[in-house]
Short mmCIF file of C-alpha atoms in Angstrom, two decimals:
data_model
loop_
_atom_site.label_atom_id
_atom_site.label_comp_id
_atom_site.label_asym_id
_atom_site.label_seq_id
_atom_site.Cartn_x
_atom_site.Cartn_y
_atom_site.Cartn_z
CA UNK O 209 -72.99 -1.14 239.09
CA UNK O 210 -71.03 -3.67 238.18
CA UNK O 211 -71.48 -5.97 234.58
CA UNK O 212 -70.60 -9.15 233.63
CA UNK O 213 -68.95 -7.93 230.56
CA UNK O 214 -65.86 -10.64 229.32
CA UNK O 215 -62.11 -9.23 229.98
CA UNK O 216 -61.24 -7.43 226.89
CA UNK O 217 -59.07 -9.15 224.42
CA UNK O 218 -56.02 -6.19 225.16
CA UNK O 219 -56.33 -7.07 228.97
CA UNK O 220 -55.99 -10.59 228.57
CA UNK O 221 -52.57 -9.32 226.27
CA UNK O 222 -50.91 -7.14 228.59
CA UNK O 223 -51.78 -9.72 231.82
CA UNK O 224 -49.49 -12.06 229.32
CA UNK O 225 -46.84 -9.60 228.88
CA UNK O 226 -46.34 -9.49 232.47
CA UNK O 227 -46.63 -12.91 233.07
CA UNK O 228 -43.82 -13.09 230.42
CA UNK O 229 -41.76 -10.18 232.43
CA UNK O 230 -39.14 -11.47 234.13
CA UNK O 231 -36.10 -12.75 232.73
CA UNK O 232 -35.90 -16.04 234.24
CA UNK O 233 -39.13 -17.33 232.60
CA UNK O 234 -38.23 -15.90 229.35
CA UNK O 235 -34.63 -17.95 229.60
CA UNK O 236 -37.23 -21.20 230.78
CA UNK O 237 -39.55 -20.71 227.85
CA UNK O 238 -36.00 -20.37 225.13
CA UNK O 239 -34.52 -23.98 226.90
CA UNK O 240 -38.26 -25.05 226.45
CA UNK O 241 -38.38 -23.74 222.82
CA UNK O 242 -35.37 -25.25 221.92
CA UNK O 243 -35.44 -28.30 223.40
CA UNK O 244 -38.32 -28.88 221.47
CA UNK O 245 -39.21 -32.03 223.95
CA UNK O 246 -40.78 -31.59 227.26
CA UNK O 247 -38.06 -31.12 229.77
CA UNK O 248 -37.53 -31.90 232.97
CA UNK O 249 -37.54 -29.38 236.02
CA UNK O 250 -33.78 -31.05 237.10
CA UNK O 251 -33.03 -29.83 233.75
CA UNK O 252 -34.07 -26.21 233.86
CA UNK O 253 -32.57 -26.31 237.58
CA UNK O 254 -29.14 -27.09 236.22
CA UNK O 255 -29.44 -24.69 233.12
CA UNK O 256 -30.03 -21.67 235.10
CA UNK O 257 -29.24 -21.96 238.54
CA UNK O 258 -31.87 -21.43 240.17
CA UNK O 259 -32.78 -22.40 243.97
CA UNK O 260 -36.15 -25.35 243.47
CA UNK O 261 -38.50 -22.71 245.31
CA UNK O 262 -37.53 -19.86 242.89
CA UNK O 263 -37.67 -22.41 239.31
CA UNK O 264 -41.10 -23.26 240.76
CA UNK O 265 -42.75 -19.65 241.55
CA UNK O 266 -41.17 -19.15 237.81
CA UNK O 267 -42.98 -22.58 236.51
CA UNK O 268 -46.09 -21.63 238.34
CA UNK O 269 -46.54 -18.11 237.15
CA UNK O 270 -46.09 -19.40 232.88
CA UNK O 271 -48.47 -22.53 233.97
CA UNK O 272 -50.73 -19.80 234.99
CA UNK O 273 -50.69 -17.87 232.00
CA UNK O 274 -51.06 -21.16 229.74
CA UNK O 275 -47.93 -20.67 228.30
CA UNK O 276 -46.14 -23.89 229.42
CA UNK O 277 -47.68 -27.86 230.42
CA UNK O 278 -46.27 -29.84 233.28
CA UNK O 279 -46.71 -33.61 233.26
CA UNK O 280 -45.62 -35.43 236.07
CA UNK O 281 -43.69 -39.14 234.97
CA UNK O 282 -42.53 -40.80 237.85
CA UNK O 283 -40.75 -38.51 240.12
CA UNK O 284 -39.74 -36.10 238.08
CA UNK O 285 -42.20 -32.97 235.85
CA UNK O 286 -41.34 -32.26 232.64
CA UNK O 287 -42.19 -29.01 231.29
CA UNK O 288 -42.64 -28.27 227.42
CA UNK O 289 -44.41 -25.02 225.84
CA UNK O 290 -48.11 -24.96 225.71
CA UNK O 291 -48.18 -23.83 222.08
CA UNK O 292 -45.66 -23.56 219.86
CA UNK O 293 -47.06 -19.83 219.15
CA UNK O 294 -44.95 -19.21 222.12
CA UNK O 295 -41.81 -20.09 220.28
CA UNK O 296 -42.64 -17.88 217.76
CA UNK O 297 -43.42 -14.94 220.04
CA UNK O 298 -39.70 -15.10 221.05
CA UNK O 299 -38.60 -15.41 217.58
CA UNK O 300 -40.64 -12.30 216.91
CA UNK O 301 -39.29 -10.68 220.31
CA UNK O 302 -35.69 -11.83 219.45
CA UNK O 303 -36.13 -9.69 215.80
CA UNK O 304 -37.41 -6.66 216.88
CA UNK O 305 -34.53 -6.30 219.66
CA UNK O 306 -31.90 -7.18 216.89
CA UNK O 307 -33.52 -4.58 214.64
CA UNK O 308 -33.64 -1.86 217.45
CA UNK O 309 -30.25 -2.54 218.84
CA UNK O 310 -29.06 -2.83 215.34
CA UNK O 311 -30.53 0.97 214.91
CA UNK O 312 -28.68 2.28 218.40
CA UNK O 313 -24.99 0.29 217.09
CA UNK O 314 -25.32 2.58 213.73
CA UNK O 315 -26.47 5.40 215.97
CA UNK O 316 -23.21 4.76 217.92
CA UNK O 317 -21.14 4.23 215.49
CA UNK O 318 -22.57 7.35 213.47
CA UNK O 319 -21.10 9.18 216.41
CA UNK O 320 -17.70 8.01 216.68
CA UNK O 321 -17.07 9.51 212.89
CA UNK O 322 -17.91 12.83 214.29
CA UNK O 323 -15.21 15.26 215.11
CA UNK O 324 -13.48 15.09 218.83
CA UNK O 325 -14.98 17.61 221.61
CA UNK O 326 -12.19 19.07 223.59
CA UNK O 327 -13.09 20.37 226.80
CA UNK O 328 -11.95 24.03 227.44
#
């Protein structure tokens, strides 16, 4: 039996999370963030890279999601964020991997006051 029933709200989530999951289209959506004015493709091209075929598989998979616009002027698409809730997703992304690798540094460094281990 199957039902009708709408995608639940944490599906929806975690389908984002992996459209956000490579690194590539998380370095896009920062130049697009930052940029703060729609950008064009020959732009991103330059910025990371990448081979045409691979920025647009990128492009296409975060224009799926709804987390970047195209607009086509002339010959050339320009790209900008589709919200600028995505910009503060990887503000909010950026902080919580500065907290936790701040945590691991005074881990590390925690150990280096211990004692030396000598091998026998």
């Amino acid at each position: 039996m199957t039902t009708n029933w709408p995608q639940p709200l944490y599906e929806i989530k975690a389908n984002l999370f992996k459209g956000l999951a490579h690194p590539v289209r998380i370095r896009v959506l920062e130049v697009l963030s930052s940029n703060g004015a729609p950008t064009p493709v020959s732009e991103l091209l330059t910025i990371t890279g990448l081979e045409p075929t691979t920025m647009s598989q990128h492009l296409a998979v975060l224009k799926r999601h709804r987390v970047v616009h195209s607009e086509r002027v002339g010959n050339a698409v320009f790209y900008s964020l589709a919200n600028p809730k995505v910009a503060d997703l990887l503000v909010t992304a950026r902080g919580f991997l500065a907290d936790t690798l701040g945590a691991e540094r005074d881990q590390l460094d925690s150990m280096a006051a211990l004692p030396p281990v000598v091998a026998q």
